[in-house]
Structure formats: structure tokens, C-alpha cells
Amino acid sequence: MRTSFKSLLFLFVALVMTGMFSACSEGEDLPNGGKPMVNYIRVTRPAASDSLITKAGQGAMIAIVGENLGNARELWINDQQASLSPTLITNNSIITRVPSNIPTEITNKMKIIFANGEELVHDFTVDISEPRIDRMLSEYVNSGDVATIVGDFFYEPLKVTFTGGAEGEIVSIKDNKTLEVRVPEGAQPGPITVTSNFGATESDFWFRDNRNIIAAFEDTNFDGWWHGKDFVVSSDPEIPAISGKFLRSNKDLGAWAWYEMWVGNGGTIKTGTSNIPADAFANPGKYSLKFELNTLQSLQGAELHMYMGANMASEREKINYNWKPNIDTKGEWQTVIIPWEDFLKGNTTLKYNPAGYEVSFHFSGASPVKAMFGLDNIRVVPN
């Protein structure tokens, strides 16, 4: 019996030792001794598959290439967990997307957690976008009132600075794409700047844009005006002023009515329109015709014929830009933007003249329309 027991013990020890040597041999055969490692990270687009990266934008698909990665169970970038699919994990690669959520703690590290609890950390930066500013709902807003900025990547905390250095109070942020800010005292005409933890962006447009104004309706001399002077008001019970006087229309128009809203062939009309720069004619694609509009009724079906040129009386019926607004601002001021090159395509005879132009902005169309609105600050400005 003693001999038999010794034989069994010897056999057990031999088997254990064999297993140990085998395990060591297998580990030695694996790259990096069987330890997980990351060699590099690349993009997944076939055309750029040889492009190695150390950072990527939110939501970007990446391939992590290395050794012994097959048992990966979790992947974190900063403090955000990336999604892992078993079908996209091999021993030599992991394909995943950079998390779209904004990290609260930025480490610029990628961490892979494996089935045995082991962790592998690798340097990697998420290229989080700085704020993008597309437009303001209205470029003219009174101090103390709320302005709406439309864009993207409005990640808190945010700061909105107006020209002159005054900082606005953040009122709300919706879906990181719409930002409401209270306009501070001291805000001056010029670009606005939105700043986040990931960068600062200055707007291309100007807040309270006072460049190249062709009609601010502040006139006291109406020489050369045919129509429009009777519609200019400094205040109104239904529409608040945003920049001094404005044009207030209150017309119930039938089909094919002819309503001359702003018309003239000289005087202050020519003086105002002389502010359009020569570059707007040389490079029309770089400019826009803008104005602020506040409607009390929908302008659906309206046709506002906009003429500008040298022979208004004889040309305006056939030569004009026909604006079909189909807009209802519901009692709020909004900035209307019309590409200047489109305006020029309608006004085929309009050529640069530093002395200014004759004008006819008149309504006429097949549909009845309630032309009840305020309008201000007509201008031709860079995009």
C-alpha cells in the first residue's frame, strides 16, 4: 500500500509540473508574454486605414490594434464607457466608437478592462468640438431681454461675451444646439463669443449689426419717398421697438392688392442705399440682405416684390426679387436672411452706383394676406 501511495503522489506531482511547464510554454509563445498591449489606434475608413491617430472626435469609429485583446470586457475613454460588441473584438483588434457624451473628468486616457480584472491604460484624446455659432434668432435684442443663439456643441459650462466685454446671463441650453442668453447692459454692435471648456468661437455675424444700413427708418426728412413715411413709428402697443423707429404695417390685403410699403426714387432713400458696398456687387455670394421682422399674423401666401435700381417707375413691375416669406414669428422679432446673389438675380438691371438707388418694396400676389408686422434695419452685410 505504501508503494502504491508513493506512486500515485509521484504521478500527481508530475502532472502538476507538466501543466506548469505547459502554461509557461504557452505564455512564452504568445506575443508580449500573453499580456494585453496596444500597438496603435487607427481610423476604420478603408481609404485611410493606414492613418494612425492619437485623438478622435466624439462618435468617431476607431480600431484599436494590439496583442492579446480578445478578453476585453469594458472600454473607457476619459470617464465615459464605450460600447463593445463581441463580434468586433479579436485577439489583435477592438473596433468601437468614441463616446459621444461629454466627459465630466478629462484624463486623456483610454482604459481597457479584461475578463480577469486586468486593466490596460493607453494615451488617447477625445477631440471635443468647440462651440459652433450658426445664427441668432434675432440679431437685435434689447438689453435685459433674452436672445436665442442657434448652433451646436453648446456644452456647459458656457460663457457668452458681447462686443465691448459685457457677459450675458445663460438662461437655458437645449440639446446643446440652442442657447438662450440675457443681453447685458453695455452690449455693443459686433460679434458675440461663446466659450466652453473646449474652446471659444466668435460669430461671423454681428449682434446689433450697424454696417451698411440702407433703411433704419430713423428719417425725419422724407424727401424722395413715395410711400412708407406714414408707416414709420417710434412705438406700438403690440410690437416693441428694438432699435429706435421701425416700419409698422397693418394692412388686410385681398388677392392682387397693390400695397406700396417702402417706395421712393431719391432723397434719403438714395442716401441710405448708397451704403451698399461695391464689394457686394463684385462678390455677391459673400453677402446677404438682412432685416428684422415681427409678424402678428402669418405671411403665408404673401409676395413682397423688392426692386432696387435706376428706373423704379418703369422697371419695378417686371424686374424685382419676389420674396415669398411663408413666415409667422408669432409676435417675436426674427432676423430674415436673403442671399444677396438671389436678390441680384431678380434685379437684373441693378449695378453698383455710389450715389444710391431707387427702391420699391411692394406687396402684390394671388393670395389674400394680413400684412400686420414690424420691420427694421434693412442692410446688406457680409455673411
XYZ file of C-alpha atoms in Angstrom:
383
model
C 0.000 0.000 0.000
C 2.841 2.382 0.887
C 4.407 1.782 -2.527
C 1.105 2.369 -4.265
C 0.532 5.683 -2.399
C 4.028 6.907 -3.258
C 3.446 6.047 -6.887
C 0.189 7.993 -7.001
C 1.770 11.010 -5.298
C 4.653 10.966 -7.760
C 2.211 10.806 -10.676
C 0.190 13.785 -9.319
C 3.295 15.917 -8.855
C 4.449 15.013 -12.351
C 1.131 16.059 -13.848
C 1.166 19.375 -11.983
C 4.700 20.107 -13.104
C 3.826 19.190 -16.660
C 0.901 21.645 -16.551
C 3.130 24.373 -15.158
C 5.741 23.876 -17.844
C 2.996 23.784 -20.465
C 1.453 27.030 -19.192
C 4.820 28.721 -19.168
C 5.492 27.490 -22.658
C 2.133 28.792 -23.917
C 2.692 32.207 -22.283
C 6.154 32.394 -23.793
C 4.718 31.576 -27.211
C 2.177 34.440 -27.056
C 3.241 37.969 -28.063
C 4.226 40.187 -25.138
C 4.234 37.109 -22.919
C 0.452 36.887 -23.171
C -0.025 40.314 -21.642
C -2.504 42.665 -23.402
C -0.948 45.617 -25.174
C -1.973 48.380 -27.599
C 0.313 48.947 -30.554
C -1.585 51.791 -32.209
C -5.038 53.191 -32.983
C -6.281 53.955 -36.471
C -9.417 55.089 -38.257
C -11.665 52.461 -39.826
C -12.212 54.086 -43.226
C -10.603 51.827 -45.851
C -9.157 54.766 -47.737
C -7.423 55.985 -44.591
C -6.756 52.702 -42.814
C -3.048 53.464 -42.630
C -3.701 56.717 -40.758
C -2.601 56.286 -37.155
C -4.232 58.580 -34.621
C -3.793 59.681 -31.023
C -7.127 61.502 -30.844
C -10.563 61.401 -32.457
C -13.833 63.277 -32.356
C -16.974 62.321 -30.486
C -18.781 59.409 -32.126
C -15.850 58.549 -34.407
C -15.293 54.860 -35.159
C -11.790 53.668 -34.316
C -9.784 50.440 -34.449
C -7.515 49.631 -31.508
C -4.753 47.346 -32.754
C -2.560 45.340 -30.402
C -1.936 41.945 -28.837
C -3.965 39.687 -26.547
C -7.073 41.882 -26.640
C -9.626 39.093 -27.080
C -10.816 39.037 -23.461
C -11.672 42.752 -23.302
C -14.929 43.340 -21.429
C -15.067 47.115 -20.898
C -13.506 50.124 -22.580
C -13.474 53.615 -21.090
C -12.283 56.871 -22.637
C -11.940 59.606 -20.018
C -14.855 58.771 -17.692
C -17.237 57.636 -20.450
C -17.789 53.977 -21.318
C -17.581 52.967 -24.965
C -19.826 50.294 -26.429
C -18.214 46.921 -27.130
C -19.554 44.229 -29.442
C -18.101 40.687 -29.155
C -18.170 40.369 -32.944
C -15.838 43.378 -33.227
C -13.253 42.073 -30.761
C -10.398 39.783 -31.787
C -7.108 38.951 -30.172
C -5.467 41.660 -32.249
C -8.071 44.414 -32.504
C -11.081 46.137 -30.973
C -13.419 48.223 -33.118
C -15.601 50.726 -31.272
C -16.902 54.285 -31.325
C -15.614 57.150 -29.238
C -18.376 58.013 -26.726
C -20.498 60.970 -27.793
C -21.266 62.087 -24.258
C -19.155 64.844 -22.786
C -16.795 63.664 -20.035
C -17.010 65.261 -16.621
C -13.412 64.297 -15.907
C -10.886 64.611 -18.713
C -7.904 62.279 -18.306
C -6.952 61.887 -21.979
C -6.641 58.170 -21.272
C -8.220 55.006 -22.655
C -8.721 52.132 -20.217
C -9.472 48.538 -21.272
C -10.717 46.129 -18.598
C -10.303 42.392 -19.254
C -12.199 39.324 -18.046
C -9.586 38.568 -15.359
C -9.860 42.114 -13.967
C -6.607 43.266 -15.521
C -6.566 46.866 -16.809
C -4.630 48.351 -19.700
C -4.258 52.146 -19.919
C -3.275 53.939 -23.127
C -2.958 57.628 -24.014
C -5.877 58.858 -26.121
C -7.549 62.244 -26.509
C -11.154 62.934 -27.445
C -11.239 65.907 -29.779
C -14.343 67.619 -28.369
C -15.694 70.320 -30.639
C -15.586 73.958 -29.656
C -18.917 75.817 -29.848
C -20.336 76.398 -33.318
C -22.428 79.538 -33.859
C -24.795 79.456 -36.834
C -27.139 82.390 -36.246
C -29.230 84.340 -33.778
C -33.000 84.154 -33.903
C -32.854 87.948 -33.868
C -29.638 89.904 -34.196
C -31.324 92.866 -32.497
C -32.407 92.329 -28.879
C -32.909 94.938 -26.172
C -30.731 94.879 -23.070
C -32.392 92.786 -20.383
C -34.283 90.672 -22.921
C -33.397 87.115 -23.911
C -31.509 86.419 -27.147
C -31.531 82.988 -28.793
C -28.329 81.635 -30.350
C -28.546 78.616 -32.660
C -25.579 76.344 -33.366
C -24.059 73.206 -31.865
C -21.675 71.896 -29.217
C -23.024 74.226 -26.542
C -21.585 72.194 -23.649
C -21.864 73.550 -20.136
C -20.366 75.483 -18.522
C -20.721 78.247 -21.110
C -19.943 81.932 -21.310
C -21.372 84.398 -23.848
C -19.433 87.620 -24.301
C -20.657 90.574 -26.344
C -18.508 93.125 -28.128
C -17.380 95.598 -25.501
C -16.719 92.835 -22.975
C -20.138 92.552 -21.322
C -21.051 88.984 -20.373
C -24.609 87.679 -20.732
C -26.520 85.537 -18.252
C -27.126 81.992 -19.510
C -30.878 81.320 -19.308
C -31.164 77.870 -20.894
C -29.431 75.345 -23.155
C -31.448 72.858 -25.217
C -29.917 69.743 -26.779
C -26.531 71.525 -26.865
C -27.823 73.295 -30.001
C -29.925 76.227 -28.782
C -28.655 78.719 -26.246
C -30.705 81.448 -24.571
C -28.814 84.346 -23.016
C -29.967 87.542 -21.346
C -28.462 90.546 -23.116
C -26.424 92.639 -20.665
C -26.208 96.395 -20.400
C -23.186 97.580 -22.312
C -23.504 95.086 -25.173
C -22.202 96.843 -28.283
C -22.595 96.199 -32.021
C -20.243 93.464 -33.150
C -19.603 89.719 -32.992
C -20.510 87.599 -29.987
C -18.221 84.956 -28.498
C -19.354 81.656 -26.980
C -16.803 79.934 -24.741
C -16.873 76.390 -23.320
C -14.251 74.187 -21.681
C -13.324 73.039 -25.176
C -12.708 76.349 -26.920
C -14.106 79.737 -27.871
C -15.869 80.752 -31.087
C -16.592 84.221 -32.412
C -19.656 84.676 -34.608
C -19.344 85.672 -38.252
C -22.477 87.813 -37.938
C -22.737 90.928 -35.788
C -25.104 91.442 -32.897
C -26.992 94.727 -33.475
C -25.318 94.892 -36.865
C -24.977 98.559 -37.833
C -22.971 98.046 -41.019
C -24.279 99.071 -44.430
C -27.743 100.026 -43.152
C -29.948 101.088 -46.058
C -33.141 101.671 -44.056
C -33.251 102.158 -40.283
C -36.421 104.287 -40.528
C -34.958 106.972 -38.288
C -35.508 109.595 -41.015
C -37.046 112.970 -40.292
C -36.527 114.113 -43.871
C -38.682 112.103 -46.271
C -37.613 113.809 -49.478
C -37.790 111.338 -52.346
C -40.187 108.981 -50.535
C -43.345 107.971 -52.374
C -44.712 105.644 -49.744
C -43.656 104.369 -46.347
C -43.284 107.503 -44.258
C -46.815 107.125 -42.846
C -45.937 103.658 -41.543
C -42.854 104.715 -39.549
C -43.451 104.617 -35.777
C -41.331 105.032 -32.665
C -43.568 102.819 -30.522
C -46.505 100.456 -30.876
C -48.826 98.774 -28.345
C -48.368 95.330 -29.923
C -44.798 95.368 -31.233
C -41.921 96.633 -29.051
C -39.153 98.646 -30.691
C -35.726 97.010 -30.878
C -33.720 99.811 -32.484
C -35.497 103.147 -32.402
C -38.160 103.749 -35.023
C -39.410 100.985 -37.296
C -41.866 100.413 -40.120
C -45.240 99.208 -38.836
C -47.602 97.639 -41.383
C -51.251 96.980 -40.538
C -52.932 96.009 -43.807
C -55.521 93.339 -44.646
C -54.785 92.687 -48.318
C -57.042 90.913 -50.786
C -55.903 88.921 -53.802
C -53.890 91.047 -56.238
C -53.965 94.056 -53.945
C -51.168 96.551 -54.598
C -49.573 97.731 -51.374
C -46.524 100.003 -51.581
C -44.731 99.504 -48.282
C -41.453 101.347 -48.913
C -41.070 103.205 -52.197
C -39.043 106.190 -53.393
C -36.703 107.500 -56.053
C -34.437 109.980 -54.319
C -33.557 111.893 -51.175
C -32.867 109.831 -48.073
C -33.772 106.599 -49.865
C -30.878 107.076 -52.255
C -28.645 108.236 -49.425
C -29.416 105.091 -47.435
C -28.977 102.655 -50.312
C -25.628 104.233 -51.170
C -24.299 102.350 -48.120
C -24.261 99.090 -50.080
C -20.534 98.424 -50.653
C -19.032 97.899 -54.091
C -17.713 94.518 -52.943
C -21.299 93.259 -52.604
C -21.602 93.592 -56.383
C -18.158 92.167 -57.105
C -18.664 89.210 -54.738
C -22.415 88.815 -54.208
C -22.088 85.285 -52.826
C -20.332 86.706 -49.779
C -23.220 88.994 -48.763
C -26.796 88.800 -47.514
C -29.745 91.161 -47.399
C -30.969 91.164 -43.804
C -33.722 92.787 -41.777
C -35.654 92.175 -38.582
C -39.312 91.156 -38.862
C -42.060 90.767 -36.256
C -45.349 89.340 -37.561
C -48.689 89.382 -35.747
C -50.290 87.231 -38.457
C -48.826 84.609 -40.757
C -47.466 85.934 -44.044
C -48.204 82.644 -45.786
C -49.093 83.341 -49.407
C -47.608 86.840 -49.344
C -45.449 88.119 -52.192
C -43.208 91.068 -51.436
C -41.646 92.395 -54.629
C -38.285 94.009 -53.897
C -36.930 96.342 -56.566
C -33.706 98.317 -56.489
C -32.195 100.106 -59.464
C -32.073 103.277 -61.554
C -35.562 103.340 -63.127
C -38.028 102.250 -60.488
C -41.244 103.592 -62.037
C -40.738 101.828 -65.372
C -38.991 98.632 -64.222
C -40.411 97.537 -60.882
C -43.399 95.542 -62.164
C -41.292 93.133 -64.219
C -37.869 93.408 -62.628
C -37.685 92.558 -58.926
C -36.855 89.902 -56.390
C -40.131 88.227 -55.407
C -39.861 87.234 -51.761
C -42.465 84.674 -50.684
C -41.928 84.592 -46.946
C -44.385 81.967 -45.635
C -43.335 83.083 -42.162
C -45.016 83.682 -38.823
C -42.802 84.941 -35.992
C -45.784 84.957 -33.595
C -45.110 88.388 -32.184
C -41.352 87.953 -31.786
C -38.603 89.731 -33.685
C -36.574 87.500 -36.003
C -33.761 88.205 -38.433
C -34.612 87.441 -42.058
C -31.700 86.473 -44.318
C -31.926 86.621 -48.116
C -28.837 85.715 -50.169
C -27.713 88.898 -51.906
C -26.869 86.996 -55.066
C -30.520 85.852 -55.245
C -31.637 89.448 -54.841
C -29.363 90.477 -57.719
C -30.673 87.693 -59.950
C -34.148 89.175 -59.588
C -32.935 92.754 -60.052
C -31.180 92.196 -63.352
C -30.545 95.881 -64.051
C -29.053 96.694 -60.652
C -25.435 97.823 -60.971
C -23.152 99.420 -58.423
C -23.729 103.157 -58.033
C -22.096 105.022 -55.131
C -24.919 107.597 -55.314
C -27.548 105.021 -54.304
C -30.678 103.552 -55.880
C -34.393 103.944 -56.353
C -36.463 101.471 -54.360
C -39.854 99.767 -54.418
C -40.792 97.169 -51.828
C -44.442 96.420 -52.610
C -46.910 93.593 -51.973
C -48.959 92.036 -54.756
C -49.999 88.421 -55.244
C -52.753 85.915 -55.882
C -53.415 85.157 -52.205
C -55.025 87.418 -49.620
C -52.677 88.223 -46.735
C -52.794 90.047 -43.441
C -49.712 92.253 -43.679
C -49.526 93.038 -39.978
C -45.915 93.281 -38.914
C -42.982 95.415 -37.856
C -39.822 95.683 -39.968
C -36.483 97.335 -39.221
C -32.783 97.579 -40.043
C -32.608 96.670 -43.737
C -28.943 96.086 -44.531
C -26.541 94.347 -46.914
C -23.774 92.736 -44.876
C -21.051 90.083 -45.182
C -22.147 86.508 -44.473
